[in-house]
Short mmCIF file of C-alpha atoms in Angstrom, two decimals:
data_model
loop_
_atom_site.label_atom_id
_atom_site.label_comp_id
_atom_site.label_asym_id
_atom_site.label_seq_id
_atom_site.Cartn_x
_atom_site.Cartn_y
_atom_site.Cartn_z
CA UNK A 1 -59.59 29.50 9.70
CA UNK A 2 -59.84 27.96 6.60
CA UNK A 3 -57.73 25.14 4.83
CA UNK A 4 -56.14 27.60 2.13
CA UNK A 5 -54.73 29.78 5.21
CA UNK A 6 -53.70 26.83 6.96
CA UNK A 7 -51.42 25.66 3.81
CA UNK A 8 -50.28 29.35 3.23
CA UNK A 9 -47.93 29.73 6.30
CA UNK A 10 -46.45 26.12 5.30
CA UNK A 11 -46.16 26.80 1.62
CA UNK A 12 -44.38 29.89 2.21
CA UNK A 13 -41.68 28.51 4.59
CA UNK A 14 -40.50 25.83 2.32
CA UNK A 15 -40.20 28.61 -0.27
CA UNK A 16 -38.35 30.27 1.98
CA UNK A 17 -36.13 27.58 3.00
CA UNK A 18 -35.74 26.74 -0.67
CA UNK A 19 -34.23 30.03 -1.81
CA UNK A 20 -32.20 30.24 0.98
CA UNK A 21 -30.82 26.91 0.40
CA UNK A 22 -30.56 28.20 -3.75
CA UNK A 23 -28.80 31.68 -2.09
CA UNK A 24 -26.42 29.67 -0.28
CA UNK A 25 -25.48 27.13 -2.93
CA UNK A 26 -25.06 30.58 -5.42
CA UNK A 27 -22.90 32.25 -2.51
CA UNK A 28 -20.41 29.07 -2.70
CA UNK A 29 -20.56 29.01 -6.33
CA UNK A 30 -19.79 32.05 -6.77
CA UNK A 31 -17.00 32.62 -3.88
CA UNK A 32 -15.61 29.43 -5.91
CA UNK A 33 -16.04 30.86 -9.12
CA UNK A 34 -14.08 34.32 -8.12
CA UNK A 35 -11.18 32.07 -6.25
CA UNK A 36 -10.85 30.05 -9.72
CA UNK A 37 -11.06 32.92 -11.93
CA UNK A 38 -8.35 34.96 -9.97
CA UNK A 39 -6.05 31.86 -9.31
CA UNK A 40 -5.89 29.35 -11.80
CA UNK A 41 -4.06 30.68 -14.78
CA UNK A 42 -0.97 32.22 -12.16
CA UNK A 43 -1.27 27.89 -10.61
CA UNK A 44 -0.84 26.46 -14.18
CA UNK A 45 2.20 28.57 -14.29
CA UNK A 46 3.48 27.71 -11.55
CA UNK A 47 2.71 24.25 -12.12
CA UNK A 48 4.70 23.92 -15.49
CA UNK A 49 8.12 25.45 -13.86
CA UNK A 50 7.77 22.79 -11.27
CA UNK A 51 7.10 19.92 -14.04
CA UNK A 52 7.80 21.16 -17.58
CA UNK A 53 4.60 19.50 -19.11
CA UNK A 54 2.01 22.01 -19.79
CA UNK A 55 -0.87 19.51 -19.99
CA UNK A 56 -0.11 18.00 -16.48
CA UNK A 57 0.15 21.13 -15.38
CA UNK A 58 -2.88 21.68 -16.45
CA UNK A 59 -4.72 18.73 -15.48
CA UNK A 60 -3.02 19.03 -11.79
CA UNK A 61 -4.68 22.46 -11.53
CA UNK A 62 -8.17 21.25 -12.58
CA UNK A 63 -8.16 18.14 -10.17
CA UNK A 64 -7.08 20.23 -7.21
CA UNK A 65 -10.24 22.33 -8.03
CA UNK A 66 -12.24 19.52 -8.45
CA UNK A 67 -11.13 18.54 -4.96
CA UNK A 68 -11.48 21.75 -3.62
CA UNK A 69 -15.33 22.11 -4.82
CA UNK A 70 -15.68 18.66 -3.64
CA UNK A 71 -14.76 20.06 0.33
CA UNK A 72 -15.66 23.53 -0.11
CA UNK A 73 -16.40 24.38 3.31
CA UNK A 74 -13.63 23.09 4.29
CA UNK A 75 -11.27 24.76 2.23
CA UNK A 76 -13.70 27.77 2.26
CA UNK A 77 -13.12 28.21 6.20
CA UNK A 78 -9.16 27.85 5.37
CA UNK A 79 -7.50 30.62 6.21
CA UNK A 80 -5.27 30.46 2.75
CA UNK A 81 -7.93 28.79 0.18
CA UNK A 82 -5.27 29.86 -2.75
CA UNK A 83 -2.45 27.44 -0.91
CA UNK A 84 -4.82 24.93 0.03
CA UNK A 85 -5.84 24.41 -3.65
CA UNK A 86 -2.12 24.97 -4.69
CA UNK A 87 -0.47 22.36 -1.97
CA UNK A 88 -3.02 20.00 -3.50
CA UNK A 89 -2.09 21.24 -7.63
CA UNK A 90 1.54 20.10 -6.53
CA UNK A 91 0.86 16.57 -5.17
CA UNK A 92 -0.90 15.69 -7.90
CA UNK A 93 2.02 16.85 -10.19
CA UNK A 94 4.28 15.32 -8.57
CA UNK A 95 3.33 12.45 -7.89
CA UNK A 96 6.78 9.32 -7.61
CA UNK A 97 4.51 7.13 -9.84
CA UNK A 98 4.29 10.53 -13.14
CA UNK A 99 8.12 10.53 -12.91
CA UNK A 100 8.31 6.55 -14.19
CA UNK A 101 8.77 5.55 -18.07
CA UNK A 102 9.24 8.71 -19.28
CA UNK A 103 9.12 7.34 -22.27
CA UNK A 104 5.94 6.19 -22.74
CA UNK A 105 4.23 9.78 -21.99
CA UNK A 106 2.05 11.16 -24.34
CA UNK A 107 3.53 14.18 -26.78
CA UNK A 108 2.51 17.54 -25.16
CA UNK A 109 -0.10 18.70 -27.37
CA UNK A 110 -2.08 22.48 -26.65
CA UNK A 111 -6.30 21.41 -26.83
CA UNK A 112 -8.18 22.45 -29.90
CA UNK A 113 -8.59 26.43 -28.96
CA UNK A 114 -5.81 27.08 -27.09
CA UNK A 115 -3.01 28.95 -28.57
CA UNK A 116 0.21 27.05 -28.88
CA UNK A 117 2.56 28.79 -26.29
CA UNK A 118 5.53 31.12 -28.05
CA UNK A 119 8.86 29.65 -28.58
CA UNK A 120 10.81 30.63 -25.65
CA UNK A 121 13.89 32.47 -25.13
CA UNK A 122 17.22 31.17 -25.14
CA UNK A 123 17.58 32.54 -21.45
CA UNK A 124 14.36 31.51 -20.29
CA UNK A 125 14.50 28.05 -21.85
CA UNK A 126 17.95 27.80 -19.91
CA UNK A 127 16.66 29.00 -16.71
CA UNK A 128 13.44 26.39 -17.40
CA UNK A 129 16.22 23.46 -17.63
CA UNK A 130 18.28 24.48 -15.08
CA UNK A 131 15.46 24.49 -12.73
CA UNK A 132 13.89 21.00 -13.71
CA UNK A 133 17.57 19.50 -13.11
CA UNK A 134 16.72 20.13 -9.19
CA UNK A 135 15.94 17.80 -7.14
CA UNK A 136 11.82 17.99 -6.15
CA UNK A 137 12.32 19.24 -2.44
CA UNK A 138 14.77 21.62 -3.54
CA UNK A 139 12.69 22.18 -6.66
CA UNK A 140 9.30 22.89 -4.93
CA UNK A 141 11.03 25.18 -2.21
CA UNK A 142 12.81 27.43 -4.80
CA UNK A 143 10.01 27.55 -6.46
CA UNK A 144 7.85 28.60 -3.64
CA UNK A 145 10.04 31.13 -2.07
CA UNK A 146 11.66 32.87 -4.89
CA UNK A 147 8.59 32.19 -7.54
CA UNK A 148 5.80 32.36 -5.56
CA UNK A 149 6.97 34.77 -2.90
CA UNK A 150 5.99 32.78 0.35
CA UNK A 151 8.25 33.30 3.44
CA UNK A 152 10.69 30.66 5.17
CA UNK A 153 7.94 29.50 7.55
CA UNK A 154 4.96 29.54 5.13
CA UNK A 155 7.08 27.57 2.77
CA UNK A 156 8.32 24.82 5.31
CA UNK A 157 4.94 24.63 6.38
CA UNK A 158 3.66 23.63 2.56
CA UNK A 159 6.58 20.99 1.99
CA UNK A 160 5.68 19.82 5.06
CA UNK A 161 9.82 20.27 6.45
CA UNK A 162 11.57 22.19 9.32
CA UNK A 163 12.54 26.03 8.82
CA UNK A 164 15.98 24.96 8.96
CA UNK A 165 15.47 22.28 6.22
CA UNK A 166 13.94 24.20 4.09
CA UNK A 167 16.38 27.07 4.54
CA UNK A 168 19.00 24.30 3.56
CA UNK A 169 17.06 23.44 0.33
CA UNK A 170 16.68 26.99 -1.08
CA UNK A 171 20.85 27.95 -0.38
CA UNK A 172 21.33 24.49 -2.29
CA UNK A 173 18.86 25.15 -5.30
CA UNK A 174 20.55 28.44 -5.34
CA UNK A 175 24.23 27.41 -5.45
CA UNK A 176 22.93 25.29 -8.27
CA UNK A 177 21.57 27.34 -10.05
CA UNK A 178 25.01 30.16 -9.69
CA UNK A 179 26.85 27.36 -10.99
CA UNK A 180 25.34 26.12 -13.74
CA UNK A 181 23.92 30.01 -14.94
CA UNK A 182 26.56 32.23 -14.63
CA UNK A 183 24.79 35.09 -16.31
CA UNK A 184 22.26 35.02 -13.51
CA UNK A 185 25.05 37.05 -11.63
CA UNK A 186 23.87 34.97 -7.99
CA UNK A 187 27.14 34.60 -7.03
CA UNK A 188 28.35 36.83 -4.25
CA UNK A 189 25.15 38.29 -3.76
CA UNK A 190 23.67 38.33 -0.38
CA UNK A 191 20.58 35.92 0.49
CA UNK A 192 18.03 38.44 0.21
CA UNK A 193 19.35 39.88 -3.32
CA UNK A 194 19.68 36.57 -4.56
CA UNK A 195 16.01 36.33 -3.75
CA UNK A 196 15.04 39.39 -5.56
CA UNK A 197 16.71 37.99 -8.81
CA UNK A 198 15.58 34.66 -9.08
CA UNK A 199 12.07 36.15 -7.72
CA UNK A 200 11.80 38.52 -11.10
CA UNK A 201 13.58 35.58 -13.54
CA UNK A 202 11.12 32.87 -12.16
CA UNK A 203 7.90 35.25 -12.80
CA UNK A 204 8.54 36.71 -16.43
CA UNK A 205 9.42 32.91 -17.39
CA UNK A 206 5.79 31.83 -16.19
CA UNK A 207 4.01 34.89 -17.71
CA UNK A 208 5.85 33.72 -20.60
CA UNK A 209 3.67 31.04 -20.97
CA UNK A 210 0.10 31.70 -20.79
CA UNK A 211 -2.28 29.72 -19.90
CA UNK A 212 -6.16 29.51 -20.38
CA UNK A 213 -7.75 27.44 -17.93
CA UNK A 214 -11.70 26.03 -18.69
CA UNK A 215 -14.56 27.57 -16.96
CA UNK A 216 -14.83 27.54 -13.49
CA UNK A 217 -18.91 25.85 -14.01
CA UNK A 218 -17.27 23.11 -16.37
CA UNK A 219 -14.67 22.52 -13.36
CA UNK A 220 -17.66 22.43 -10.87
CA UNK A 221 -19.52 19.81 -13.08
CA UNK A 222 -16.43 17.75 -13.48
CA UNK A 223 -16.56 17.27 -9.39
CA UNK A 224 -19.93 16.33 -9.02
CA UNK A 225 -19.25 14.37 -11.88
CA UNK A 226 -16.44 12.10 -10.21
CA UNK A 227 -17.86 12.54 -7.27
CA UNK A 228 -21.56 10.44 -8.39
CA UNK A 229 -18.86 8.43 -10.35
CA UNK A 230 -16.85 7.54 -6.68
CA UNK A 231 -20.18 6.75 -5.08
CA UNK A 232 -21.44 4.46 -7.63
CA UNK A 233 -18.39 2.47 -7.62
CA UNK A 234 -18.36 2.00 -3.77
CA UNK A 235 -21.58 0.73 -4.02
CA UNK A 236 -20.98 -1.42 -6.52
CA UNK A 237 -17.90 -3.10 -4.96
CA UNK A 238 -19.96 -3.46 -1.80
CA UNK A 239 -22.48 -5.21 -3.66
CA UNK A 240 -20.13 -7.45 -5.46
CA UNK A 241 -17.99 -7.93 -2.55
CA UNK A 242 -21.86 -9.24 -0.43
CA UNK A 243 -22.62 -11.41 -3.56
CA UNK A 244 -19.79 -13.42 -3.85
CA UNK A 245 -19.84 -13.71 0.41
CA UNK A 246 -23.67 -15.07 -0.48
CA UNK A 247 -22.11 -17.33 -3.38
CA UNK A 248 -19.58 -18.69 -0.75
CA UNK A 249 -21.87 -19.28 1.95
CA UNK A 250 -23.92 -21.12 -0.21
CA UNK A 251 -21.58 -23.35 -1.79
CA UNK A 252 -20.41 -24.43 1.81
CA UNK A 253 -21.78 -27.28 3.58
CA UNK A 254 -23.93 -26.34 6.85
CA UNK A 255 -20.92 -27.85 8.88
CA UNK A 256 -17.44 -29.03 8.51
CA UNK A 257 -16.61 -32.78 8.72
CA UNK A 258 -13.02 -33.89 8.61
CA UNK A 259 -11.82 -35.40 5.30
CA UNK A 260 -12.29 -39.65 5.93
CA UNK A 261 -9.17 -41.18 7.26
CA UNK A 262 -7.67 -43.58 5.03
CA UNK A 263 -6.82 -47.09 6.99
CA UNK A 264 -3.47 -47.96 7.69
CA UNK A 265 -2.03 -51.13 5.63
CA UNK A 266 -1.50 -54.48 7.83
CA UNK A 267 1.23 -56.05 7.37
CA UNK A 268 1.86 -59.37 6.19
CA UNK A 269 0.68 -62.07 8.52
CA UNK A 270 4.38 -64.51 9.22
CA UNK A 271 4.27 -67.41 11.71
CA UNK A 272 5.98 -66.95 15.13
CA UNK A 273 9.14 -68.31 15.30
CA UNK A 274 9.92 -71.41 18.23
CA UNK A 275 11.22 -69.52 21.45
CA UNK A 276 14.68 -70.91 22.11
CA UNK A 277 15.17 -72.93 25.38
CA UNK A 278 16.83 -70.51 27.80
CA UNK A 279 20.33 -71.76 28.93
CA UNK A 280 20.39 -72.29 32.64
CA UNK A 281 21.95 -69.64 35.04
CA UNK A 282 25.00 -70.53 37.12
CA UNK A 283 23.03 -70.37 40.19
CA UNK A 284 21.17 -72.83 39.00
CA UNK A 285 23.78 -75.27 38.08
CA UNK A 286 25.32 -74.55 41.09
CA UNK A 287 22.40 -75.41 43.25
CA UNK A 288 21.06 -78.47 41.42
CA UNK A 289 24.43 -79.94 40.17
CA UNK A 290 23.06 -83.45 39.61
CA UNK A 291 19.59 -82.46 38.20
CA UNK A 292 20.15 -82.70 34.52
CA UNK A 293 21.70 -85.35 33.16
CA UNK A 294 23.55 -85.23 30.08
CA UNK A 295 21.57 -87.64 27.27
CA UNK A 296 25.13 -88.24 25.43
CA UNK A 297 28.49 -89.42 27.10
CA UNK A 298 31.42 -90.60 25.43
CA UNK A 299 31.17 -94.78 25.00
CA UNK A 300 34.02 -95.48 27.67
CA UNK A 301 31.69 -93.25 30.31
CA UNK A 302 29.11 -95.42 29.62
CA UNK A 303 31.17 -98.87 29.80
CA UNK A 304 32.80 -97.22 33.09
CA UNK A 305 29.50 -96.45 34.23
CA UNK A 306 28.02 -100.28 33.17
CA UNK A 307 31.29 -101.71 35.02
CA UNK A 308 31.25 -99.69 38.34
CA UNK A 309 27.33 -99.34 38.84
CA UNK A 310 26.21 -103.54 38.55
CA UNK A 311 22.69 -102.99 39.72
CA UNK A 312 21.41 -100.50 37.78
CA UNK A 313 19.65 -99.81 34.78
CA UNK A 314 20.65 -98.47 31.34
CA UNK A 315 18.76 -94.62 31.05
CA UNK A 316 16.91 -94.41 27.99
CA UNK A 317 17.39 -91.33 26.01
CA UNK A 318 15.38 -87.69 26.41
CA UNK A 319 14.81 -85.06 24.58
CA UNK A 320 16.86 -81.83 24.76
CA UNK A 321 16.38 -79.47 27.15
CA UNK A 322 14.17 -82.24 29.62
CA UNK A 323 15.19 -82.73 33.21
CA UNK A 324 14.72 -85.47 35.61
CA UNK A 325 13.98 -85.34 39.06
CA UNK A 326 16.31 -87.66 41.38
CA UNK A 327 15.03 -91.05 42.70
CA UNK A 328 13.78 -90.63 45.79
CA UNK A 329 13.90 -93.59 48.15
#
């Protein structure tokens, strides 16, 4: 067997592999390309009666794409791709942090080729501001029961609630709605009629505004896009973060020695003072009565003493404090 046949049977399964691999990257891309083409104009609709800003709509729409091409299998083996993608549109529109200085947002401008959207109706542009007075729980579940046409347990499922609070929600929305559109005619009606009405309103105000959503290959390339983007910059904080550990470890002596201890000021050097001679205890005195002799007496003691003791001598003086021992004989 020669070396050409030996390479053939190798050369043609790595072609093989290779288109298969090419077949199966086209089969996502274009299962992706047929869920964005059917789904992402009706989401950008959606999207602006929950927020009333066309370009966030928009942009929420083409991130949740984005995420979705991102995890494709995973939201490929979903069993509702369209809610996966739409659960995700809505987080990212609403956001607590988009609904701070509302001031300081950007004007709402349509992107060069995209035709500016029709004035709207008095009606509709009533029913748009009643809706975006809701509250966002009640907001989303209106919007997603009556608008969208999902049932009590689909929709507490996406708002991630109870059926019972999300049944709450949608009487409330509605009762708000009665009240502040009278023309609507909700009041009285029975739950399911009520649904019916607000489920026709809600869809010819969002197919009053069209929307054109980019190419489903420019979304695709915008993924891998941030996606080569996310990479690089968790690399590059690793790499910073091991630099300045190297920088640290470098800068630091080998071991740790205590900070030198400082000595402690002496204090002035003063000369002891004399002890004081201790008095004598009264067991003392009482024992040795005639062992200390008082140096000092009063001149007629000493006369008396002179006069009534001839024979003996005068005691010179001592010191205070000395003692003498008796004469012994």
């Amino acid at each position: 067997m020669s070396e050409h046949d030996r390479r053939q049977p190798e050369e043609s399964s790595d072609a093989t592999s290779e288109s298969r691999d090419r077949n199966r990257f086209d089969c996502s891309s274009a299962d992706f390309d047929a869920l964005y083409g059917v789904h992402a104009g009706p989401l950008i609709q959606q999207a602006v009666l929950l927020t009333g800003r066309a370009r966030l709509a928009r942009r929420a729409v083409e991130r949740a794409f984005q995420t979705a091409w991102q995890r494709w299998p995973e939201v490929r083996a979903d069993p509702d791709p369209v809610g996966w993608v739409r659960a995700a549109a809505y987080e990212y529109a609403l956001a607590p942090w988009r609904r701070l200085f509302p001031g300081l947002r950007p004007a709402e401008r349509p992107r060069p080729g995209t035709p500016a959207p029709p004035p709207a109706a008095p009606r509709d542009h009533a029913l748009l501001t009643a809706v975006l007075a809701l509250p966002v729980p009640y907001r989303r579940t209106l919007l997603l029961h009556d608008g969208v046409g999902l049932g009590l347990h689909e929709t507490a499922a996406e708002v991630e609630a109870s059926t019972p609070a999300a049944t709450g929600r949608l009487t409330h929305a509605r009762e708000c709605l009665a009240e502040q559109l009278p023309e609507l005619g909700l009041k009285g009606l029975p739950p399911d009629r009520q649904g019916a009405v607000l489920h026709a309103r809600l869809g010819a105000l969002a197919a009053s505004r069209p929307a054109v959503p980019p190419p489903a290959h420019e979304v695709r390339a915008d993924a891998e896009r941030r996606a080569r983007l996310t990479t690089r910059t968790g690399f590059g904080a690793t790499g910073l973060l091991a630099v300045v550990a190297l920088a640290v470890s470098l800068g630091t002596p080998d071991g740790y020695r205590p900070p030198p201890r400082r000595p402690a000021m002496a204090a002035p050097y003063a000369p002891a003072a004399p002890p004081e001679p201790a008095a004598p205890s009264a067991a003392a005195r009482a024992t040795a009565p005639s062992a200390v002799r008082p140096t000092h007496r009063p001149s007629h003691h000493r006369k008396a003493g002179r006069a009534g003791r001839p024979g003996k001598s005068r005691h010179r003086s001592l010191p205070p404090g000395a003692r003498l021992r008796p004469d012994v004989r």
